[in-house]
PDB file of C-alpha atoms in Angstrom:
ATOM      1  CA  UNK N 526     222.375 112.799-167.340  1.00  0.00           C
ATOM      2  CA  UNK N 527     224.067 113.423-164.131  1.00  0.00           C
ATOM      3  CA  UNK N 528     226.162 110.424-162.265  1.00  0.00           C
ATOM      4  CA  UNK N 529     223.608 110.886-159.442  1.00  0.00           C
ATOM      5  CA  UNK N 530     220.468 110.485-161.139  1.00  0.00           C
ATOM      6  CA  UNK N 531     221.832 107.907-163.563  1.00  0.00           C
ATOM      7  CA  UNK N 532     222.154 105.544-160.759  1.00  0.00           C
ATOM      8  CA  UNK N 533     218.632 106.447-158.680  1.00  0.00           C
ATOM      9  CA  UNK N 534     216.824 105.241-161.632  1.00  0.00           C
ATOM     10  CA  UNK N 535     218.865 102.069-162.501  1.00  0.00           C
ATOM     11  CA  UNK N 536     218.408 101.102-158.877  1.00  0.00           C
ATOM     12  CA  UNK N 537     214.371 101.743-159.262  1.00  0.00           C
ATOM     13  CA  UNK N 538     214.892 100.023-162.671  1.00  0.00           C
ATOM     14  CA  UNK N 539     216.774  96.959-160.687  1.00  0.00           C
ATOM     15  CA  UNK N 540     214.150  96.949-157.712  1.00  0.00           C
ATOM     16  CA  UNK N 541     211.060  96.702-160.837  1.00  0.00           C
ATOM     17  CA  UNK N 542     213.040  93.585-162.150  1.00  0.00           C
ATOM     18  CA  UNK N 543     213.403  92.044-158.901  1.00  0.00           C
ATOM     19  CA  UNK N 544     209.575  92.251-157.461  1.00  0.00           C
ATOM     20  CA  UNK N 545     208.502  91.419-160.992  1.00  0.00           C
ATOM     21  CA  UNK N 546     209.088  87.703-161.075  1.00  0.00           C
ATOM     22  CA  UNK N 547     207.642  87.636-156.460  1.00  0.00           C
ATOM     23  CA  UNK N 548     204.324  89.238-158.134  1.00  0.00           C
ATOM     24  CA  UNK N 549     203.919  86.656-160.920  1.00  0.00           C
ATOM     25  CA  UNK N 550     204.299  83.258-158.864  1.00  0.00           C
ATOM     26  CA  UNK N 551     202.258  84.835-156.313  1.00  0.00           C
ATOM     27  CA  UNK N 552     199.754  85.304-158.740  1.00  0.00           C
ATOM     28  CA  UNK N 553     199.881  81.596-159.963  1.00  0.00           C
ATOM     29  CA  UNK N 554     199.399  80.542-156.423  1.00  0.00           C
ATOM     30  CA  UNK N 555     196.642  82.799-156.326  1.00  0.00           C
ATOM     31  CA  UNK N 556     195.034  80.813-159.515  1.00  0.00           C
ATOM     32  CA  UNK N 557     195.106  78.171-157.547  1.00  0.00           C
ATOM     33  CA  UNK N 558     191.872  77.391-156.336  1.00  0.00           C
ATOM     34  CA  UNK N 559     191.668  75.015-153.460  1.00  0.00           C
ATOM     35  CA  UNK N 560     188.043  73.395-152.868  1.00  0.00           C
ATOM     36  CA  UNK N 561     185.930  73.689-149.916  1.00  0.00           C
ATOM     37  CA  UNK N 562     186.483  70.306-148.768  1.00  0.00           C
ATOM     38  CA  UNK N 563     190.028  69.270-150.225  1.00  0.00           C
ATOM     39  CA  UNK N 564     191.125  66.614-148.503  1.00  0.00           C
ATOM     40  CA  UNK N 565     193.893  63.831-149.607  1.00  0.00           C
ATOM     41  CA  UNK N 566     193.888  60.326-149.827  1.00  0.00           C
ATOM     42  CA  UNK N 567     195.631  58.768-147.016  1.00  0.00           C
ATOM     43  CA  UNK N 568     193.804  61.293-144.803  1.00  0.00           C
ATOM     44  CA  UNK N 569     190.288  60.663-145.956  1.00  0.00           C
ATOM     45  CA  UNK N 570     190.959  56.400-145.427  1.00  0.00           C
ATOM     46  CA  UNK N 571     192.422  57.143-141.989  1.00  0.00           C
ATOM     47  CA  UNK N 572     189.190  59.030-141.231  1.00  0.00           C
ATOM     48  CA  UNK N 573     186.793  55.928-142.208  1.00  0.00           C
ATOM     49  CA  UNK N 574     188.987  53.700-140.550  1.00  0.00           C
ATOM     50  CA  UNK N 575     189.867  55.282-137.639  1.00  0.00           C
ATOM     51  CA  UNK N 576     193.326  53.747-137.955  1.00  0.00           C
ATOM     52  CA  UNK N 577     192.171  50.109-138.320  1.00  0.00           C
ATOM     53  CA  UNK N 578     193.889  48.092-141.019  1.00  0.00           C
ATOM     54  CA  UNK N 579     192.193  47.554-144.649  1.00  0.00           C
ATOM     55  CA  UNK N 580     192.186  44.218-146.203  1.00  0.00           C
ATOM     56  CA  UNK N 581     192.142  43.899-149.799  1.00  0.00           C
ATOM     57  CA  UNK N 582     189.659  41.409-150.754  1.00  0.00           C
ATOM     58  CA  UNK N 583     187.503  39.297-153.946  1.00  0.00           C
ATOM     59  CA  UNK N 584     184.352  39.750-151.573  1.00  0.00           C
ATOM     60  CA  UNK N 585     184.056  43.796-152.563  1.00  0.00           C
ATOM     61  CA  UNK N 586     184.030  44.325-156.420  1.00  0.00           C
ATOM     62  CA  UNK N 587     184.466  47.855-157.845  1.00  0.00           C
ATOM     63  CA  UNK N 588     183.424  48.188-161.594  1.00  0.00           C
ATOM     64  CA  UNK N 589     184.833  51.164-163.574  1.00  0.00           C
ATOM     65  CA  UNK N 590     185.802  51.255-166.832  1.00  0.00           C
ATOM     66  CA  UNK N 591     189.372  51.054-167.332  1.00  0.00           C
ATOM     67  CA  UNK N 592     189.267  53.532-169.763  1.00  0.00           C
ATOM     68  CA  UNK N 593     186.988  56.633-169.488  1.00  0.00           C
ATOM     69  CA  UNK N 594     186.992  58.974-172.540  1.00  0.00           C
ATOM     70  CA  UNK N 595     185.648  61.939-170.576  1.00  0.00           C
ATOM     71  CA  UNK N 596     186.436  62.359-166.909  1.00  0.00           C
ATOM     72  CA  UNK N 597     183.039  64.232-166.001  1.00  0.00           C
ATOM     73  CA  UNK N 598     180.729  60.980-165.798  1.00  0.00           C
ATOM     74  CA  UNK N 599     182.372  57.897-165.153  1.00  0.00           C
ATOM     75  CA  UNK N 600     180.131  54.941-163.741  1.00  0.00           C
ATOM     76  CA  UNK N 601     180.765  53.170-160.735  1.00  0.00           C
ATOM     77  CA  UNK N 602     179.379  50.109-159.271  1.00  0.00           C
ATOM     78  CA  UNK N 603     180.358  48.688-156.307  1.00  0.00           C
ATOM     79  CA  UNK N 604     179.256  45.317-155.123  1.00  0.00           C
ATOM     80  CA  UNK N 605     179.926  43.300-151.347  1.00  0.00           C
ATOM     81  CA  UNK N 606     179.265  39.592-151.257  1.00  0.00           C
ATOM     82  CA  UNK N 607     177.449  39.508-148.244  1.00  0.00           C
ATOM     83  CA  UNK N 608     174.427  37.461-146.514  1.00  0.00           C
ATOM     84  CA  UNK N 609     172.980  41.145-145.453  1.00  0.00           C
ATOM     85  CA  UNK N 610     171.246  39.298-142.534  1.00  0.00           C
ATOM     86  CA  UNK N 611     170.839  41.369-139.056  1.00  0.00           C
ATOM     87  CA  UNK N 612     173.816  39.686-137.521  1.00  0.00           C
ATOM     88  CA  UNK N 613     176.477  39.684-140.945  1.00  0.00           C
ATOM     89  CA  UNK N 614     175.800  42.685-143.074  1.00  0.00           C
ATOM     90  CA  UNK N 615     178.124  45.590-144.361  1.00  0.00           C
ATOM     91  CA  UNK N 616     177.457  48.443-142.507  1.00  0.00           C
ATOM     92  CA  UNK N 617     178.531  50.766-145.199  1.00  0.00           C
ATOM     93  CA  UNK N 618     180.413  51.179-148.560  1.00  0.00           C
ATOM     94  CA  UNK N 619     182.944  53.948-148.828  1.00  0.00           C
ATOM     95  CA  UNK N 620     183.597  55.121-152.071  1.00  0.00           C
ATOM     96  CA  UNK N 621     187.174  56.938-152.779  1.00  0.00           C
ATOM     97  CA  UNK N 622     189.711  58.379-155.317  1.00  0.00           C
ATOM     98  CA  UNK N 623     193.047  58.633-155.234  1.00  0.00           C
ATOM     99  CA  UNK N 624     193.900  61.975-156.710  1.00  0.00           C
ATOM    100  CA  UNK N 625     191.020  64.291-156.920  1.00  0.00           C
ATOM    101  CA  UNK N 626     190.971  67.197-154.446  1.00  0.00           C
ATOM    102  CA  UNK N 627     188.982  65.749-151.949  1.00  0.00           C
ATOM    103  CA  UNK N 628     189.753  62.020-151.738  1.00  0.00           C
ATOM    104  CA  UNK N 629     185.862  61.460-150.813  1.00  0.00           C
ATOM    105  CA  UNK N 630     183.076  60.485-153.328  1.00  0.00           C
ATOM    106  CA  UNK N 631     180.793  58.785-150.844  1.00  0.00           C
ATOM    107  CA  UNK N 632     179.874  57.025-147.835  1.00  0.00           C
ATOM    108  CA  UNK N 633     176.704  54.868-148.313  1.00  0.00           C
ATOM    109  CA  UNK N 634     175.423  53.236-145.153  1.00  0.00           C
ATOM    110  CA  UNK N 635     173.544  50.583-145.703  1.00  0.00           C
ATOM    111  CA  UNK N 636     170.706  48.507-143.496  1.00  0.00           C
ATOM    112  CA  UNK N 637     170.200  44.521-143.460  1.00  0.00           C
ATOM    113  CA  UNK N 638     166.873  46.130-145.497  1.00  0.00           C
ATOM    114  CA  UNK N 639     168.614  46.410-149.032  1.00  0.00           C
ATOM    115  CA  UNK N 640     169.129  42.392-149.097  1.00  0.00           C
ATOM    116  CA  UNK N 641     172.123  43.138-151.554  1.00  0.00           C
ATOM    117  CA  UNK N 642     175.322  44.776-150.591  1.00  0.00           C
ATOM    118  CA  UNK N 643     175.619  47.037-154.269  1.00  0.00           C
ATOM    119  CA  UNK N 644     175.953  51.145-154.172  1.00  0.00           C
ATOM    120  CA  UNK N 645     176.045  52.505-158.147  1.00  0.00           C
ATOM    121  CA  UNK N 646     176.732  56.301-159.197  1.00  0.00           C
ATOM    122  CA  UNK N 647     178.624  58.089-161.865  1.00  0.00           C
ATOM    123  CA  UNK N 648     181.538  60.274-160.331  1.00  0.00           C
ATOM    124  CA  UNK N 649     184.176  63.204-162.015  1.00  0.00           C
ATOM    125  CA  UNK N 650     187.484  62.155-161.737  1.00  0.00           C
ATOM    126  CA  UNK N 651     190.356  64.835-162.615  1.00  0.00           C
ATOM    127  CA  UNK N 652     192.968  62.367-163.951  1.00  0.00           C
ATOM    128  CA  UNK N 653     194.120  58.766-164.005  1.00  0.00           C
ATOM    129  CA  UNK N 654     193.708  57.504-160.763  1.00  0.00           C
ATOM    130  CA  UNK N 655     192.517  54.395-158.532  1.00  0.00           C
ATOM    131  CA  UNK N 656     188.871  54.649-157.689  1.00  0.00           C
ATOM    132  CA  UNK N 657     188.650  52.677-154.238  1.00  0.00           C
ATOM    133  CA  UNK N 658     185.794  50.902-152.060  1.00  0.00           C
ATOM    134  CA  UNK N 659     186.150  49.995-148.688  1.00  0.00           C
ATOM    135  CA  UNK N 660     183.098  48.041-147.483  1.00  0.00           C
ATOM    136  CA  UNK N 661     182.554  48.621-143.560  1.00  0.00           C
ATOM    137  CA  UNK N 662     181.531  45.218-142.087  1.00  0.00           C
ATOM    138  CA  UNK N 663     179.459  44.301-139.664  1.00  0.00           C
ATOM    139  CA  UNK N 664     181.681  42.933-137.680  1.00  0.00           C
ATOM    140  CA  UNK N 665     183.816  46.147-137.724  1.00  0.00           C
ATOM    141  CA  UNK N 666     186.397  44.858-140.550  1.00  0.00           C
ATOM    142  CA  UNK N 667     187.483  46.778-143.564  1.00  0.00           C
ATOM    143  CA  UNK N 668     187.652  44.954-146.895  1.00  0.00           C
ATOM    144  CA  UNK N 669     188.165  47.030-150.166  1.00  0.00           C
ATOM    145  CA  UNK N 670     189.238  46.749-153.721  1.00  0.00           C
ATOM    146  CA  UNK N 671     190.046  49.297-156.676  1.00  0.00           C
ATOM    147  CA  UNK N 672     190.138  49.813-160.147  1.00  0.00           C
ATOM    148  CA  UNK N 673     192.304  51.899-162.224  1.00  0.00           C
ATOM    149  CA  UNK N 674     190.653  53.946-164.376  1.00  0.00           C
ATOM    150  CA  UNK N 675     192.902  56.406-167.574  1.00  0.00           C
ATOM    151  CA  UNK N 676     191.321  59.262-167.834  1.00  0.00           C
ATOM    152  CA  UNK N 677     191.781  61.066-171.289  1.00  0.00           C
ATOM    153  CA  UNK N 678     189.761  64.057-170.562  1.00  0.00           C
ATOM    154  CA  UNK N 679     189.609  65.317-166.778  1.00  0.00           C
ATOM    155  CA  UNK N 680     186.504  66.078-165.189  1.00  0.00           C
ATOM    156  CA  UNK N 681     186.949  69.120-162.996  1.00  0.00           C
ATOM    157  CA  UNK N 682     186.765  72.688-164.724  1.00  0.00           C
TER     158      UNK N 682
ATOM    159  CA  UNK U 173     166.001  70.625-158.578  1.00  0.00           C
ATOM    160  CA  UNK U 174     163.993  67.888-160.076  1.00  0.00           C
ATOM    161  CA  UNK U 175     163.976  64.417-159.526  1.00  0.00           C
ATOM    162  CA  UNK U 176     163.351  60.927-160.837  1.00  0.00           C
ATOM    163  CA  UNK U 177     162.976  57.512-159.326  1.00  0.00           C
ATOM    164  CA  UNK U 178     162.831  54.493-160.753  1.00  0.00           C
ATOM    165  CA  UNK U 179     162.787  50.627-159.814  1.00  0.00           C
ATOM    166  CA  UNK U 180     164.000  47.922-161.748  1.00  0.00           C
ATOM    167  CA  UNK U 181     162.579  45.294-162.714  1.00  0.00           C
ATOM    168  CA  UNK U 182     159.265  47.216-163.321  1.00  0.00           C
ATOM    169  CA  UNK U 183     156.733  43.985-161.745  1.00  0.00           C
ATOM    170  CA  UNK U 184     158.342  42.323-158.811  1.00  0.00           C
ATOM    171  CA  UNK U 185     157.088  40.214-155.901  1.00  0.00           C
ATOM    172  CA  UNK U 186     157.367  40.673-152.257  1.00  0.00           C
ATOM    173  CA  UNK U 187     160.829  39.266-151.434  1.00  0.00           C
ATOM    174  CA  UNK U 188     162.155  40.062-154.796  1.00  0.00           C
ATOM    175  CA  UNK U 189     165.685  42.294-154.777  1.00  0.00           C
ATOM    176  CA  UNK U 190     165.164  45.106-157.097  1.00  0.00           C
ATOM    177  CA  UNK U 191     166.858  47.998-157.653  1.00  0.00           C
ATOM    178  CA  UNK U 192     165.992  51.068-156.900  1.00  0.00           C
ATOM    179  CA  UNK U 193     167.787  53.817-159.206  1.00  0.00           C
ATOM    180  CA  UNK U 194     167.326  58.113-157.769  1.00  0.00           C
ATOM    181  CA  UNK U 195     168.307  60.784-160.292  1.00  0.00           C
ATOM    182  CA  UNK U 196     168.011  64.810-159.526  1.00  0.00           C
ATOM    183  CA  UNK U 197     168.649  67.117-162.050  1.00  0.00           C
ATOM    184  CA  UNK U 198     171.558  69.092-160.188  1.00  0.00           C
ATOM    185  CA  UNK U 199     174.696  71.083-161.355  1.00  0.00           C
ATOM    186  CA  UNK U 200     177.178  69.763-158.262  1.00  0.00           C
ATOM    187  CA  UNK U 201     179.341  72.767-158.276  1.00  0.00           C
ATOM    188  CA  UNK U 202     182.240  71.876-156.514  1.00  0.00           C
ATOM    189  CA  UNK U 203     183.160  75.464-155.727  1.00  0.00           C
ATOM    190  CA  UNK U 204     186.522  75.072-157.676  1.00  0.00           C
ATOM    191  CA  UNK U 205     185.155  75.888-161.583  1.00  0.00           C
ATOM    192  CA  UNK U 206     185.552  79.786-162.589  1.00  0.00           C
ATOM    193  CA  UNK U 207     182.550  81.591-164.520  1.00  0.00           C
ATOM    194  CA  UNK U 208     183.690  81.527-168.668  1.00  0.00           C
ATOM    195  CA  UNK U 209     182.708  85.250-168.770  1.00  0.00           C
ATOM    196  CA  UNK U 210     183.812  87.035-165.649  1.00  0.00           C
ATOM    197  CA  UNK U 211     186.208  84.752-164.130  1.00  0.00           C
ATOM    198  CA  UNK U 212     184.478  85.095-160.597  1.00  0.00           C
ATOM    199  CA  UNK U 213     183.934  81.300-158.685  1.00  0.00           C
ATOM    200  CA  UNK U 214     181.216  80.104-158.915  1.00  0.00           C
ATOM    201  CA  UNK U 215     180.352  78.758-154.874  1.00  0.00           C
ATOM    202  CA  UNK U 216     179.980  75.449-154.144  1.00  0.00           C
ATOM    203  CA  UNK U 217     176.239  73.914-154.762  1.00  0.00           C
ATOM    204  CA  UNK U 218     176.260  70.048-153.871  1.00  0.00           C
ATOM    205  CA  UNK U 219     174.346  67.582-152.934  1.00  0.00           C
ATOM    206  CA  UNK U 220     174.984  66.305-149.577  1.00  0.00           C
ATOM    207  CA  UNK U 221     173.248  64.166-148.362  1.00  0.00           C
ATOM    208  CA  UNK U 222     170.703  61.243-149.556  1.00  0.00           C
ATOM    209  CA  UNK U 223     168.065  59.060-147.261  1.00  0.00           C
ATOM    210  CA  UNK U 224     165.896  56.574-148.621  1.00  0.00           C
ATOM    211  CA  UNK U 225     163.164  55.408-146.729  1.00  0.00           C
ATOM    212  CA  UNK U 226     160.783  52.948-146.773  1.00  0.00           C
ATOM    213  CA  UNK U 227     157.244  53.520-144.451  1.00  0.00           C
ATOM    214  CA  UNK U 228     159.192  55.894-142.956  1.00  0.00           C
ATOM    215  CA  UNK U 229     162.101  53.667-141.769  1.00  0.00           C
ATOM    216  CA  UNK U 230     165.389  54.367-142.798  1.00  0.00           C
ATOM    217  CA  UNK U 231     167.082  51.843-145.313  1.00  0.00           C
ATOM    218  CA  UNK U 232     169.965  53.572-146.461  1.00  0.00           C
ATOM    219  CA  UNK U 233     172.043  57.269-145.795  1.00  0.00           C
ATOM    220  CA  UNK U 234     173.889  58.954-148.308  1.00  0.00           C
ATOM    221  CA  UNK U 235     177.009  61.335-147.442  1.00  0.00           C
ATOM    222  CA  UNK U 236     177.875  63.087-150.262  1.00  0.00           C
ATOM    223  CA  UNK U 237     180.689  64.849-151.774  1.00  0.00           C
ATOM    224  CA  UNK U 238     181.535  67.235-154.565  1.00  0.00           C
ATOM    225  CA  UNK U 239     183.389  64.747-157.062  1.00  0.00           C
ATOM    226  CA  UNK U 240     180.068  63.224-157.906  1.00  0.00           C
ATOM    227  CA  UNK U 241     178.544  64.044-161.385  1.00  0.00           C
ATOM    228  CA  UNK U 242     176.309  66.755-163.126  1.00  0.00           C
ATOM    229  CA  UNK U 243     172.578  65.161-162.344  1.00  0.00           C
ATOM    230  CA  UNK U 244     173.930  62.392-160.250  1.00  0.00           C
ATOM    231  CA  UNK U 245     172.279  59.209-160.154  1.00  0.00           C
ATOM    232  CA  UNK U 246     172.141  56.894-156.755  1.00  0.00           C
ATOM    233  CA  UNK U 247     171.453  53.529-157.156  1.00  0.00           C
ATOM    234  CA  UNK U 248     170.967  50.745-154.324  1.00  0.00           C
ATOM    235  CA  UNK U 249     169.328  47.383-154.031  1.00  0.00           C
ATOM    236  CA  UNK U 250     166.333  46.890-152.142  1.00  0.00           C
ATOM    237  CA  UNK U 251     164.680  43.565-150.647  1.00  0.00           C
ATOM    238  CA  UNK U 252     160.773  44.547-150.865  1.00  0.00           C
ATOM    239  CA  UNK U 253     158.981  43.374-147.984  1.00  0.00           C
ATOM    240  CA  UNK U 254     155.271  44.064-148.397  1.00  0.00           C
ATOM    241  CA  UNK U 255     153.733  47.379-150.494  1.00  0.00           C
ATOM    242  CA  UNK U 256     154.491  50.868-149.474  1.00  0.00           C
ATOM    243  CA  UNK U 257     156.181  53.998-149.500  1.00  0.00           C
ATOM    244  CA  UNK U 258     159.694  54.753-150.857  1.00  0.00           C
ATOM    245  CA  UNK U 259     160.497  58.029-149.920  1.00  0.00           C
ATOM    246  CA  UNK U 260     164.141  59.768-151.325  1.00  0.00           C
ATOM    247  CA  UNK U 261     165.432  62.818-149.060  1.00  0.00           C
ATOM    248  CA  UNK U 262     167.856  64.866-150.955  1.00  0.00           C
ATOM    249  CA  UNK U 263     169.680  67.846-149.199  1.00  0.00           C
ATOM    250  CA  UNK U 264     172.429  70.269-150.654  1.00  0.00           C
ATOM    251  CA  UNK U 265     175.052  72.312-148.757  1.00  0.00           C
ATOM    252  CA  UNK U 266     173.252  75.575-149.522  1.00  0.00           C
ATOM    253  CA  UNK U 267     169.827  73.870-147.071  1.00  0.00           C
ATOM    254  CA  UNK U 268     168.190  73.229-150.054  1.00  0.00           C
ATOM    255  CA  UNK U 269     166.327  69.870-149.540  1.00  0.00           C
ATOM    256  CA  UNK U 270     163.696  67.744-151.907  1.00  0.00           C
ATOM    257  CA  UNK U 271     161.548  65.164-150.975  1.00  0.00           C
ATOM    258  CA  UNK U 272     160.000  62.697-153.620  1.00  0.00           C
ATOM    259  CA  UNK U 273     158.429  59.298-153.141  1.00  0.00           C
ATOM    260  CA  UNK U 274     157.235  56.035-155.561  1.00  0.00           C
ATOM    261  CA  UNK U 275     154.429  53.342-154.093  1.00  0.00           C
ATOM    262  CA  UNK U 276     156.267  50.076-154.150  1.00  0.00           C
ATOM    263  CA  UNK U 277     153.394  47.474-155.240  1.00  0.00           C
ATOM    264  CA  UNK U 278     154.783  43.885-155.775  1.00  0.00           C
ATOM    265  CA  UNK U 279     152.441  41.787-157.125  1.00  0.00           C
ATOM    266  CA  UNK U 280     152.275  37.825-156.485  1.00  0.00           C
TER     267      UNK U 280
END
């Protein structure tokens, strides 16, 4: 093999090496699916808010179990202790995670109608993570509480 | 997409709180999970949004988002003022939308 050509192939050969490992991490990020409404935690509470502060409080009551053996259907049951009269009632019940995808399960509004402050569902959660109600108020205060729940199996794919 | 309503406790009086639970048989895609055989997405197919209504008056709005569960079950409370109509308004992001409804009859 002649000095010339030698080298014009060990450079291709080099160059193959090179691109190889680019191709394959672009190809994980390409695996990467990203949801049609991703959408993080912090962002998601800001958004309900509007930029108002949250209070933790005993008046909202989240029930999860604190451990849930597959992610795909975990219950949720949130409760407000409120009169639910037409001048103190909780205007709605925001229901959150703190990990999935898209930080947002679902915002209930409710009416002095339901006579009970209580919103129950079943949700998928992808990991261990906080699931977090924030109860609207009336009187335009936020009040919320969480629950951590482990997560052996996750619940999204 | 079929769908179930039910109210708990079965008799009930006007002024009673009962519950009211909605179920719809529905897959919630979230738009994320890839098809076993062909790898290919499968698109997002959620429901959305939930009204329940009672003689036509709203009582409660639903947004919804993906990270519910498969056949996802809503359940409120409900002060029953005199007999009626409940009527449930599901809609998915793909403008599908159902609309059942359950006489409430208190009795006493």
């Amino acid at each position: 093999m002649e000095r010339r050509s030698f080298l014009k192939s060990f450079t291709a050969a080099a160059a193959c090496v090179a691109v190889l490992p680019r191709m394959a991490s672009a190809a994980d990020e390409a695996k990467k699916v990203v949801g049609p409404n991703e959408m993080n935690y912090a962002t998601a509470v800001a958004a309900i808010t509007g930029g108002k502060a949250v209070v933790e409080s005993a008046k909202v009551k989240v029930e999860a179990p604190e451990i849930a053996e597959n992610g795909a259907v975990v219950p949720v049951k949130v409760t407000v202790d409120s009169p639910m009269n037409d001048k103190d009632y909780v205007k709605a019940i925001h229901l959150l995670n703190t990990k999935n995808g898209n930080a947002r399960c679902s915002n209930v509004y409710l009416t002095p109608a339901n006579g009970e402050a209580f919103f129950g569902t079943r949700i998928k959660l992808g990991g261990t993570q906080d699931v977090v109600a924030i109860a609207q108020m009336s009187d335009g205060t936020f009040l919320s509480a969480k629950q951590n729940v482990k997560v052996t199996i996750g619940g999204c794919g | 997409m079929k769908t179930l309503i039910k109210i708990k406790p079965k008799t009930y009086a006007a002024g009673d709180i009962v519950k009211i639970d909605f179920m719809a048989m529905h897959p919630m895609e979230t738009g994320m999970r890839k098809d076993k055989d062909t790898g290919v997405l499968i698109p997002a197919n959620y429901i959305d949004e939930v009204k329940f209504l009672f003689n036509d008056t709203l009582i409660t709005k639903m947004v919804i988002w993906e990270s519910l569960s498969v056949n996802p079950l809503f359940s409120i409370s409900f002060k029953v003022p005199s007999a009626g109509t409940l009527k449930v308004i599901a809609k998915t992001n793909t403008g599908q939308s159902v609309e059942s409804s359950e006489p409430i009859t208190p009795k006493g």
